[in-house]
Coordinates of N, CA and C in Angstrom, one line a residue:
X1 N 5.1 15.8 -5.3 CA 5.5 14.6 -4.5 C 6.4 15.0 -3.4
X2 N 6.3 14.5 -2.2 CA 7.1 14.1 -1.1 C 8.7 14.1 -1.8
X3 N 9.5 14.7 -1.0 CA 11.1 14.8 -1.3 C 11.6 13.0 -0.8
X4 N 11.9 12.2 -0.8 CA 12.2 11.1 0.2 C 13.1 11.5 1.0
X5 N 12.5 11.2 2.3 CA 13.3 10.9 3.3 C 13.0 9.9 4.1
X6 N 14.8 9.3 4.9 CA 14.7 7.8 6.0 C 13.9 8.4 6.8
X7 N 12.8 7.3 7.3 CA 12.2 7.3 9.1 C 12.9 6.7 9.9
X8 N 14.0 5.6 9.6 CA 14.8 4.8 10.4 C 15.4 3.9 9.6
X9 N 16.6 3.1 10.2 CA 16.7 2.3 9.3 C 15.8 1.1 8.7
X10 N 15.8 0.6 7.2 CA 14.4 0.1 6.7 C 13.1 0.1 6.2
X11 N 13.2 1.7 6.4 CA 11.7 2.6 5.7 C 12.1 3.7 5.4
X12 N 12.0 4.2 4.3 CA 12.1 5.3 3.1 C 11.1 6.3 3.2
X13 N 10.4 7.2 3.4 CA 9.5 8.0 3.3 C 9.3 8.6 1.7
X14 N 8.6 8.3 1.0 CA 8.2 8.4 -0.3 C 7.5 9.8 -1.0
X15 N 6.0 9.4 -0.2 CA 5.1 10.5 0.0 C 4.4 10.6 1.5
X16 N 3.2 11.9 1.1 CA 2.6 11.9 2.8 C 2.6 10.7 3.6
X17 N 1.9 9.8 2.8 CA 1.6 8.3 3.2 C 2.1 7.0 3.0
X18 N 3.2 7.1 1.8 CA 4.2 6.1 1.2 C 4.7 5.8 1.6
X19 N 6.0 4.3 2.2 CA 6.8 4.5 2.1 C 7.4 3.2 2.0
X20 N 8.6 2.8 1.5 CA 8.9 2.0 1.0 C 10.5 1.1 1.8
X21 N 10.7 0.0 1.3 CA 11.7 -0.9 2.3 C 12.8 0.0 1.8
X22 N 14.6 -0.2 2.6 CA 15.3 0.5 2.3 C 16.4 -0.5 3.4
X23 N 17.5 -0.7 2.6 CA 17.9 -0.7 1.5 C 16.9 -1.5 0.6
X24 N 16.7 -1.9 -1.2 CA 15.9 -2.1 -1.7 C 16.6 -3.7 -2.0
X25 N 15.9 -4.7 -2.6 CA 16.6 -6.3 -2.8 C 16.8 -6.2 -3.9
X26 N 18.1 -6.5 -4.8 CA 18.1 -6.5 -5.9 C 17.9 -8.0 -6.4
X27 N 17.4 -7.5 -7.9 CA 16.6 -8.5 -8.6 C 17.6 -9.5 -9.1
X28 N 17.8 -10.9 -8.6 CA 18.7 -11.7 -9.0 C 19.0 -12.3 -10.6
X29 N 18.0 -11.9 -11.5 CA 18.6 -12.6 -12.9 C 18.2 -11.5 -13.7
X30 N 18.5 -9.9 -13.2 CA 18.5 -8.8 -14.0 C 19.4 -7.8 -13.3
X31 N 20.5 -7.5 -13.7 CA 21.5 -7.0 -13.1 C 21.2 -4.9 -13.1
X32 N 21.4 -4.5 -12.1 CA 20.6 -2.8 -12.3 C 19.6 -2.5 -12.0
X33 N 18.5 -4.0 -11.4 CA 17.5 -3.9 -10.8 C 17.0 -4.1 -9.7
X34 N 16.3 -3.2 -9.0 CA 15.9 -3.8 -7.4 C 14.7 -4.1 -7.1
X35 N 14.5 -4.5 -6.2 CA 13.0 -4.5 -5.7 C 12.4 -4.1 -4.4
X36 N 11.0 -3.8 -4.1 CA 11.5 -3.4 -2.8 C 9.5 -3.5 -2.5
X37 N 9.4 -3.7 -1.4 CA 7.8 -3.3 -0.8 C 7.6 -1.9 -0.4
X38 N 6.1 -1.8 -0.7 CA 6.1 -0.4 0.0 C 4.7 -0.9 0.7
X39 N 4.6 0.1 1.9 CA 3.8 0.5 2.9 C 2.8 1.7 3.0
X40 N 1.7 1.0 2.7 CA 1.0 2.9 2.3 C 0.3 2.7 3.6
X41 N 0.5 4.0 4.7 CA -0.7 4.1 6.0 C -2.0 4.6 5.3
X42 N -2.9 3.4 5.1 CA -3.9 3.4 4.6 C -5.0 3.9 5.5
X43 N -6.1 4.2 4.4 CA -7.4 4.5 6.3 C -8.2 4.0 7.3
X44 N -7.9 2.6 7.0 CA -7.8 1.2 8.0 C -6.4 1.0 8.2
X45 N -5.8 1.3 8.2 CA -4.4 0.9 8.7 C -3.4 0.3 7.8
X46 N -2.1 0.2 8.6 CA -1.1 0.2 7.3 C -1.4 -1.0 6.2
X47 N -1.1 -0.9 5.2 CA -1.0 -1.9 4.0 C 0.5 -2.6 3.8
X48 N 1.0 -3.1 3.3 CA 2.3 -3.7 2.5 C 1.8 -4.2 1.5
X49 N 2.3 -3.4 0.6 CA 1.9 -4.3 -1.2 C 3.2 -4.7 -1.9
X50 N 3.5 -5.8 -2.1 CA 4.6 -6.3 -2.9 C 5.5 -7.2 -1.5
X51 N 5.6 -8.7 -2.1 CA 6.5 -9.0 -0.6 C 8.0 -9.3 -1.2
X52 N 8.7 -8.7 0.1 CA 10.2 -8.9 -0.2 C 10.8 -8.8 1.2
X53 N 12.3 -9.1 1.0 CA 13.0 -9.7 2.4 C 13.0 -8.1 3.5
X54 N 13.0 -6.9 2.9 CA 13.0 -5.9 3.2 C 11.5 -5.4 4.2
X55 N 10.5 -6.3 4.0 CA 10.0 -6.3 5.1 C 10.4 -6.4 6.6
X56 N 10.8 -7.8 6.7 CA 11.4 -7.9 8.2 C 12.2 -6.7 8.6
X57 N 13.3 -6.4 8.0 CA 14.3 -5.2 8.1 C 14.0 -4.3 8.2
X58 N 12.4 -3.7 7.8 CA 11.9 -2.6 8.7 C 10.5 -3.0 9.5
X59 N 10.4 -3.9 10.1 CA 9.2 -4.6 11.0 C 9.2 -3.3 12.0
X60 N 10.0 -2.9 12.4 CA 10.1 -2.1 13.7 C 8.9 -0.5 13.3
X61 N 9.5 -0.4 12.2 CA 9.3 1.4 11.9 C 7.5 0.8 10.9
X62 N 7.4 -0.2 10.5 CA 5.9 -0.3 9.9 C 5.0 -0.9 11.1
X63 N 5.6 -1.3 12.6 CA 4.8 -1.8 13.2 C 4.6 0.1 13.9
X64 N 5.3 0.7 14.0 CA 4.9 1.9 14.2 C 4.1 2.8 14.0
X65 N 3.7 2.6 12.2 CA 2.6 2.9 11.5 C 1.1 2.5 12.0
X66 N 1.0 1.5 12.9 CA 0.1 0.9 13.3 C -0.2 -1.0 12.7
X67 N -0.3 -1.8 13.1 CA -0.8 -2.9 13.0 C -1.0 -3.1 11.4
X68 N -0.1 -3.8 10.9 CA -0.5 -4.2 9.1 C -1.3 -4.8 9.2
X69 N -2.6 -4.9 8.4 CA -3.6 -5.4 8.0 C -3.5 -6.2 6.6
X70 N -3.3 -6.6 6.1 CA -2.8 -6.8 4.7 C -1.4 -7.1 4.0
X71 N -0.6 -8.2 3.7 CA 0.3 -8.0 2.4 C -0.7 -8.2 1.2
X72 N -0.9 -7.5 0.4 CA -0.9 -7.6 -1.0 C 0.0 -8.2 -1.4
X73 N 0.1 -9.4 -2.2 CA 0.9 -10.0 -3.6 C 0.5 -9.7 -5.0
X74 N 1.3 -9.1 -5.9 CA 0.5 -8.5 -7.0 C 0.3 -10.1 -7.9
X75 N 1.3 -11.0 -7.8 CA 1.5 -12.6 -8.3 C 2.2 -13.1 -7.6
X76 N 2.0 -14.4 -8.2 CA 2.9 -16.1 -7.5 C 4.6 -16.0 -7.4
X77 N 5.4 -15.1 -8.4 CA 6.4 -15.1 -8.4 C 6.9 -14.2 -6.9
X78 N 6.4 -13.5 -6.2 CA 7.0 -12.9 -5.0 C 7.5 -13.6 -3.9
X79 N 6.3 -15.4 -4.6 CA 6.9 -16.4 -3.5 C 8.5 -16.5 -3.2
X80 N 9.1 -15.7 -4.1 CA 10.7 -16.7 -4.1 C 10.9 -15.8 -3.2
X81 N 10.6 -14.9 -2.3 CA 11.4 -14.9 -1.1 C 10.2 -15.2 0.3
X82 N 9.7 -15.9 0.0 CA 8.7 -16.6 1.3 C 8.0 -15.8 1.9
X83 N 7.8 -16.4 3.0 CA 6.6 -15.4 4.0 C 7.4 -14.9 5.0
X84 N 7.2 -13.3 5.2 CA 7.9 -12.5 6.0 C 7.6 -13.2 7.7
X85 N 8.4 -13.0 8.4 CA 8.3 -13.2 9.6 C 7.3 -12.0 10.2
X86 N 7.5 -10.8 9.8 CA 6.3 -10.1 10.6 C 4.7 -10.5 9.8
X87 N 4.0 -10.9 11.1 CA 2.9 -11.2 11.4 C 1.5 -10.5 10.4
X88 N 1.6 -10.3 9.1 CA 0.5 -10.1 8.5 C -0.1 -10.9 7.2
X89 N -1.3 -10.8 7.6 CA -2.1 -11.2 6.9 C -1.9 -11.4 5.3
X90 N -1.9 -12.5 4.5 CA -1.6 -12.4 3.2 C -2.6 -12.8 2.1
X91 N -2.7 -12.0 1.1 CA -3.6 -12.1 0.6 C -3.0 -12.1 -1.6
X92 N -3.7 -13.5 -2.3 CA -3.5 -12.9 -3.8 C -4.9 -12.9 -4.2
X93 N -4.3 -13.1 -5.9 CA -5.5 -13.2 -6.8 C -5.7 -14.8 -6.3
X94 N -7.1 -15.6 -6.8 CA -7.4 -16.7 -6.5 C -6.6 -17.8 -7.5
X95 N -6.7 -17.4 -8.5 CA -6.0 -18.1 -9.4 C -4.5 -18.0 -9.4
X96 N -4.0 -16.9 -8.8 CA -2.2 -17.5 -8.2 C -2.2 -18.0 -6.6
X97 N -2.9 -18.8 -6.1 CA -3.2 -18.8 -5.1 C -2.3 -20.2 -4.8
X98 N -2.8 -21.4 -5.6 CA -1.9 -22.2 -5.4 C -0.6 -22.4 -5.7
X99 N 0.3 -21.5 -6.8 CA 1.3 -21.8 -7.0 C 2.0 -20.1 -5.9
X100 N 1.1 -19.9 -5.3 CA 2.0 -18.8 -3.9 C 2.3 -19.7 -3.1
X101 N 1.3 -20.8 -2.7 CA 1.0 -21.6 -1.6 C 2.5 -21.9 -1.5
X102 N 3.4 -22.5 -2.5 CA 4.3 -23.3 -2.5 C 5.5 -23.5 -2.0
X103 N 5.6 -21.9 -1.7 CA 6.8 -20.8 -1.1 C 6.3 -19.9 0.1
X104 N 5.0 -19.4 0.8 CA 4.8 -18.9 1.6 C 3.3 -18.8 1.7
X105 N 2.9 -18.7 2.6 CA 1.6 -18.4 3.1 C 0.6 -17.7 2.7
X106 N -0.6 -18.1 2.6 CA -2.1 -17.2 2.3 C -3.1 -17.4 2.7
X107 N -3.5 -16.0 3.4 CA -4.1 -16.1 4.4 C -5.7 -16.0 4.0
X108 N -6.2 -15.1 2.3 CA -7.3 -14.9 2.2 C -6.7 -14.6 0.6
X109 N -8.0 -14.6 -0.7 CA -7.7 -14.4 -1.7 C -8.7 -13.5 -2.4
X110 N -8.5 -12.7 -3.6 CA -9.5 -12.2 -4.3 C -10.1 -12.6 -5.2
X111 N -11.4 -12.2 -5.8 CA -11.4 -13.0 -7.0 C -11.8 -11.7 -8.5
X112 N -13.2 -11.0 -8.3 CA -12.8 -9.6 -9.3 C -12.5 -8.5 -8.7
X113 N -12.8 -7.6 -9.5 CA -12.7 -5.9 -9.1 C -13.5 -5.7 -7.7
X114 N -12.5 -5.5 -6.7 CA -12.9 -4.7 -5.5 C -12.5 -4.0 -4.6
X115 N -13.2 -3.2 -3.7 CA -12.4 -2.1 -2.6 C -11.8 -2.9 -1.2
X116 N -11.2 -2.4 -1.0 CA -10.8 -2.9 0.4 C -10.7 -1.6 1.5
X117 N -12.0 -1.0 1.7 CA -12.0 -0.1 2.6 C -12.3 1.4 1.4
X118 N -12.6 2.6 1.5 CA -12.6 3.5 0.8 C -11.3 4.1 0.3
X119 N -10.5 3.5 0.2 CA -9.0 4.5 -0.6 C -8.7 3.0 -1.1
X120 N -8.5 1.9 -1.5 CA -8.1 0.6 -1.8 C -8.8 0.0 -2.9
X121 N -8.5 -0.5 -3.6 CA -9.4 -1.2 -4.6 C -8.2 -2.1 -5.6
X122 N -8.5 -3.5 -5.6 CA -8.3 -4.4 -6.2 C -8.7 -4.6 -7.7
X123 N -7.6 -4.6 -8.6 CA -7.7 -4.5 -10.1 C -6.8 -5.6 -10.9
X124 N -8.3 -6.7 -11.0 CA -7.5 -7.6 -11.0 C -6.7 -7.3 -13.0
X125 N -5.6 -8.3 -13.3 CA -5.0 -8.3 -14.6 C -5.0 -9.2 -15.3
X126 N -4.2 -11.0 -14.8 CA -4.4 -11.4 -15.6 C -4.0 -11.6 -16.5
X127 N -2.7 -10.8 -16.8 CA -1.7 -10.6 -18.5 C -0.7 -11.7 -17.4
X128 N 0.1 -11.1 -16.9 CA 1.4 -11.4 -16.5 C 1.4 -12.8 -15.9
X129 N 0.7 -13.0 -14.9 CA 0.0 -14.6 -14.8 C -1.4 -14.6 -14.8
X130 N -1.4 -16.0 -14.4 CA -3.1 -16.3 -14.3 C -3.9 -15.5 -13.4
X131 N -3.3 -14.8 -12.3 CA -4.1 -14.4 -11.2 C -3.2 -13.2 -10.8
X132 N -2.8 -12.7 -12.0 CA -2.2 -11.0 -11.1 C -2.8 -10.0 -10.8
X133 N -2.8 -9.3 -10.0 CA -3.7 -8.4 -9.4 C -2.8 -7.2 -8.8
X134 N -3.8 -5.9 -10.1 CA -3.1 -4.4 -9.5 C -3.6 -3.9 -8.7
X135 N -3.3 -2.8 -7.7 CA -3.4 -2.4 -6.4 C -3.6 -0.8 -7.0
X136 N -5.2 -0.4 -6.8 CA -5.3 1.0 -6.8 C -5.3 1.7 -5.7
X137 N -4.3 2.7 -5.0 CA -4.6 3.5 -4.0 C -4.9 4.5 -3.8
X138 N -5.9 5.8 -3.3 CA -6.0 7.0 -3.1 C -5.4 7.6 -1.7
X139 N -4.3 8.2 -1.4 CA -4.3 8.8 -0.3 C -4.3 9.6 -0.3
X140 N -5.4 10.7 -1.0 CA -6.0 12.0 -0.6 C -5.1 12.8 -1.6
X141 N -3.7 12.8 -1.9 CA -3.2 13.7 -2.5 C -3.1 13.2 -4.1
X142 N -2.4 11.6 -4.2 CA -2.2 11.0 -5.3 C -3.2 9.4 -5.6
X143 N -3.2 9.0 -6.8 CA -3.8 7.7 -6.8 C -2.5 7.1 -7.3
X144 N -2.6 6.0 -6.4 CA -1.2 5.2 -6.9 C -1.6 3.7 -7.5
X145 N -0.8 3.6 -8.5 CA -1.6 2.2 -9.1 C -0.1 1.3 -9.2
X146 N -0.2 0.1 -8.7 CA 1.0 -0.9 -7.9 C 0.8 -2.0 -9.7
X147 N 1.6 -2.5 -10.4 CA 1.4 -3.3 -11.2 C 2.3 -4.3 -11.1
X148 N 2.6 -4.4 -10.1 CA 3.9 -5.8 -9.5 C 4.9 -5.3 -10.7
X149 N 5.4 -6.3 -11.2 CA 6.3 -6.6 -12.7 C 5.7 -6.7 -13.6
X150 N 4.1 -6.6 -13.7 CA 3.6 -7.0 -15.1 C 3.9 -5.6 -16.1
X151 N 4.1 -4.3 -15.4 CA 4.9 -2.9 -16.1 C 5.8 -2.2 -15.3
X152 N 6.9 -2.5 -16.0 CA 7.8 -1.3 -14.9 C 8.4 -0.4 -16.0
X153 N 9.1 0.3 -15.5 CA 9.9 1.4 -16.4 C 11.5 1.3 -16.6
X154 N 11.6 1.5 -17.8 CA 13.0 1.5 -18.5 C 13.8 2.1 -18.9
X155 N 14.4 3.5 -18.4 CA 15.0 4.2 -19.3 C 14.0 5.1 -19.9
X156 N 13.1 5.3 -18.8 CA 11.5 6.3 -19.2 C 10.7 5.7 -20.2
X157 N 10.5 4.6 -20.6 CA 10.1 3.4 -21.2 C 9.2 2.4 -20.4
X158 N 8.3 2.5 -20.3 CA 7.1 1.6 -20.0 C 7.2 0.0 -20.7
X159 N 7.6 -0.8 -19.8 CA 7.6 -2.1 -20.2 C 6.9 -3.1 -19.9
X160 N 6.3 -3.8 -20.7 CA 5.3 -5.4 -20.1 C 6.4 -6.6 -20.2
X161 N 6.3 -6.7 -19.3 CA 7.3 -8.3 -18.9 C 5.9 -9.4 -19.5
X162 N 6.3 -10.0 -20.4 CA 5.8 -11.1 -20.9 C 6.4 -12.4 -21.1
X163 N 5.7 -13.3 -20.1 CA 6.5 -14.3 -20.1 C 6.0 -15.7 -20.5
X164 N 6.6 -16.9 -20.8 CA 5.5 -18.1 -21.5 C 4.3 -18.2 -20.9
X165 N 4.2 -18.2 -19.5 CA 2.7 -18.5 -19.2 C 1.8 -17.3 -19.3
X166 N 2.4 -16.0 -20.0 CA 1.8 -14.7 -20.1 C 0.6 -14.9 -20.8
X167 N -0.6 -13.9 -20.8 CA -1.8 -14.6 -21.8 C -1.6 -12.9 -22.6
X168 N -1.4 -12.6 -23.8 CA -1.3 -11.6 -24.2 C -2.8 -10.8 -24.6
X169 N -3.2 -11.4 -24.6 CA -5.0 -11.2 -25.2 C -5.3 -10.1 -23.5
X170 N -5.2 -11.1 -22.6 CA -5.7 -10.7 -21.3 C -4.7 -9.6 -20.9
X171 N -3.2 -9.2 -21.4 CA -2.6 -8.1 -21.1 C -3.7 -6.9 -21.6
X172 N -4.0 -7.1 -23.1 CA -4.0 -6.0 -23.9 C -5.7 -5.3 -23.2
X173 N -6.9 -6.6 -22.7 CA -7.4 -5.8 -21.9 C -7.3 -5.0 -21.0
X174 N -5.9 -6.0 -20.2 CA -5.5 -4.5 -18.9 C -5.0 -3.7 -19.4
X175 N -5.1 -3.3 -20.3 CA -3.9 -2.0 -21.1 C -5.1 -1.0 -21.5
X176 N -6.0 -1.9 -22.1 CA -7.8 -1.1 -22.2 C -8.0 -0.3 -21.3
X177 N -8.3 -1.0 -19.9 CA -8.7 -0.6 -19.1 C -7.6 0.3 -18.0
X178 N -6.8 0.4 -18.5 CA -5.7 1.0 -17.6 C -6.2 2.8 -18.4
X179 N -6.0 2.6 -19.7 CA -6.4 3.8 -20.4 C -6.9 5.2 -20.0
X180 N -8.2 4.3 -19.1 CA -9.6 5.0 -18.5 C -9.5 5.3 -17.0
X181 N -8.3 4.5 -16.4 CA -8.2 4.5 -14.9 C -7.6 5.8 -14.2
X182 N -8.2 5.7 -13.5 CA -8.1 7.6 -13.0 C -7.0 7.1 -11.7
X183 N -5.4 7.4 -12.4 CA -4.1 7.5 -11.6 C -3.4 8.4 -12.0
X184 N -2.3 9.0 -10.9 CA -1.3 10.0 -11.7 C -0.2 9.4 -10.8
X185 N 0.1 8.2 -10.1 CA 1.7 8.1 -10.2 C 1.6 6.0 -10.5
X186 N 2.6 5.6 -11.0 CA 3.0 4.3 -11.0 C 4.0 3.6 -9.9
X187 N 3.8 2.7 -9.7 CA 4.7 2.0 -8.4 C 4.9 0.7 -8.7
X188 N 5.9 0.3 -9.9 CA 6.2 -1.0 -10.2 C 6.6 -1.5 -8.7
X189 N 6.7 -2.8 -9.2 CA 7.8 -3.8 -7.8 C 9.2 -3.4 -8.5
X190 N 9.7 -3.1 -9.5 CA 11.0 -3.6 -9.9 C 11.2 -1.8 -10.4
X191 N 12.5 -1.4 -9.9 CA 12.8 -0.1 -10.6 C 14.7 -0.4 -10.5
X192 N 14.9 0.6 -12.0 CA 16.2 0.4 -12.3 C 17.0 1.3 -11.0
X193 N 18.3 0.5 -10.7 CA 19.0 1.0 -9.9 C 19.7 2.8 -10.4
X194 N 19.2 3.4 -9.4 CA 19.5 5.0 -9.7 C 18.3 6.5 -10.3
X195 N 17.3 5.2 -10.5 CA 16.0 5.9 -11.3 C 15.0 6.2 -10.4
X196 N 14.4 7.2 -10.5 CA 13.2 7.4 -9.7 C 12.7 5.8 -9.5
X197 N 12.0 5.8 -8.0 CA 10.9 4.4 -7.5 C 9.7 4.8 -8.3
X198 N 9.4 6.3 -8.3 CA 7.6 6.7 -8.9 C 8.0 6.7 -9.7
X199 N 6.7 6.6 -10.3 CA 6.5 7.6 -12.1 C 5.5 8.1 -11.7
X200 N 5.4 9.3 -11.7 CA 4.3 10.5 -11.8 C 3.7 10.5 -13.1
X201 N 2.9 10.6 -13.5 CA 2.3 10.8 -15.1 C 1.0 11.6 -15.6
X202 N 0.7 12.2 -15.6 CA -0.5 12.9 -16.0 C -1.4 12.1 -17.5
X203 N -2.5 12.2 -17.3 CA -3.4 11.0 -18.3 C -2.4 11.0 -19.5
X204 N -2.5 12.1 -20.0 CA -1.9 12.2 -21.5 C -0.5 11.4 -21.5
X205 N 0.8 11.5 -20.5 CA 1.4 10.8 -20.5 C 1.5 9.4 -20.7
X206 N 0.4 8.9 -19.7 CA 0.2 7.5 -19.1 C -0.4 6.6 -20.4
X207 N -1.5 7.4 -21.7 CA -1.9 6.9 -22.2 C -0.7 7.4 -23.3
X208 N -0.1 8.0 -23.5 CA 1.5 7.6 -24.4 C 1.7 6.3 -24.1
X209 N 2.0 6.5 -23.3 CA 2.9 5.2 -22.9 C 2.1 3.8 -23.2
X210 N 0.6 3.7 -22.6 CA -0.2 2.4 -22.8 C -0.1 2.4 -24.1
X211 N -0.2 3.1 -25.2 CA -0.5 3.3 -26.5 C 0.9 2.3 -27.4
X212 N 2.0 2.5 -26.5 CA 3.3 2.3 -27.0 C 3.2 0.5 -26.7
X213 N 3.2 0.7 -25.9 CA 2.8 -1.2 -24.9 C 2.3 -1.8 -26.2
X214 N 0.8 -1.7 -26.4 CA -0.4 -1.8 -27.2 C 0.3 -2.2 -28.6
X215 N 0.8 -1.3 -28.8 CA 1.5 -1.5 -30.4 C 2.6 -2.6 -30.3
X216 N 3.1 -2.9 -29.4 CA 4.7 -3.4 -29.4 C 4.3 -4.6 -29.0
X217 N 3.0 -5.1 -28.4 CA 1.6 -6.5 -28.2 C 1.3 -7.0 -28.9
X218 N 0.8 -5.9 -30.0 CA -0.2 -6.5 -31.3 C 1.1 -6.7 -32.1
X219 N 2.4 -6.0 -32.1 CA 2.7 -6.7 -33.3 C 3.4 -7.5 -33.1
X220 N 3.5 -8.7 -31.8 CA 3.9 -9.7 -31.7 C 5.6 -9.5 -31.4
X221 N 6.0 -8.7 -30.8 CA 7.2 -8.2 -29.8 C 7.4 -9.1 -28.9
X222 N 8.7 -9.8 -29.4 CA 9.0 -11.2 -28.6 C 9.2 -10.5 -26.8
X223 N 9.2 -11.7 -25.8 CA 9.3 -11.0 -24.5 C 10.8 -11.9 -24.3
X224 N 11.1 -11.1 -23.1 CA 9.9 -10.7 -22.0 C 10.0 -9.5 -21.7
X225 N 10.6 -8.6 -22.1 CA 10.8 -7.5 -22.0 C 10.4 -6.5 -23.3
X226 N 8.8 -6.5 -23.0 CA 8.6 -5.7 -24.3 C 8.1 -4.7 -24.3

């Protein structure tokens, strides 16, 4: 992986092609946690996946990248910080489409599994709300797989935020199908303050960890933090 380093104030340099908002927004009803968008220069042009106020505050250094084409929303809850003032395109799952509507703008939506150009591909979930949607990317070195908040990491602990309108049946398929999915780093939206943003993981790892999820699902592991 890429060492990080600033491009300017507002953008983090991650990897070759990553890079993320800076400073990051901390998460207001979990104390030690931030959040933050990242920017992959994709092979159509830049992306932004995950929205947060940390967009605008680096508009300058991602309009540099070239022309965003895309915010990705991985779900409806990103609405609570609205629609970024720089000028891109917004896109969810179809089924969180109306309750994004409510808080910020959408410009186009998905509905199953698909590419967006040859390094991009839309995976939809479905556990965490009605219409959450993971973000597979390849940029030639790593495959990065974006899971909003429906898994972030804890203390090197893989966690499913499950919440009342969570559908647990529909997690434990994306936990199936995550199994088989050919990635080696993770890119929650939410990472503990001080902790690595990636998780790197090699299969064997990755399917530790799903394995662990899976168990702590089935045996009815109260959430939302399970």
């Amino acid at each position: 992986m890429t060492t990080p380093s600033p491009t300017g104030a507002g953008l983090e340099q991650l990897g070759a092609r990553l890079y993320a908002t800076a400073p990051p927004t901390p998460l207001p009803f979990m104390a030690g946690v931030d959040l933050r968008a990242f920017v992959l220069d994709a092979a159509d042009g830049p992306v932004i996946v995950y929205n947060n106020p940390g967009i605008d505050v680096a508009a300058e250094q991602i309009l540099s990248l070239g022309t965003p084409r895309r915010l990705l929303v991985n779900h409806w809850h990103e609405g609570m910080h609205g629609s970024p003032a720089l000028d891109v395109p917004t896109f969810v799952h179809e089924r969180d489409r109306a309750h994004t509507e409510r808080s910020m703008r959408v410009d186009g939506v998905f509905g199953g599994r698909q590419r967006l150009g040859d390094d991009l591909e839309v995976v939809p979930s479905l556990g965490h709300t009605a219409g959450t949607a993971f973000y597979l990317w390849d940029d030639g070195e790593h495959r990065y797989l974006f899971p909003g908040d429906s898994l972030w990491v804890e203390d090197g602990v893989w966690r499913a935020v499950i919440l009342g309108e969570s559908d647990r049946s529909a997690f434990l398929e994306t936990l199936a199908l995550m199994r088989d999915l050919d990635f080696d780093v993770l890119v929650p939206w939410p990472a503990q303050r001080g902790r690595p943003v990636l998780e790197p993981v090699t299969p064997e790892r990755a399917r530790e960890q799903i394995d662990g999820l899976v168990a702590r699902i089935t045996a009815g592991t109260p959430g939302p933090n399970v």
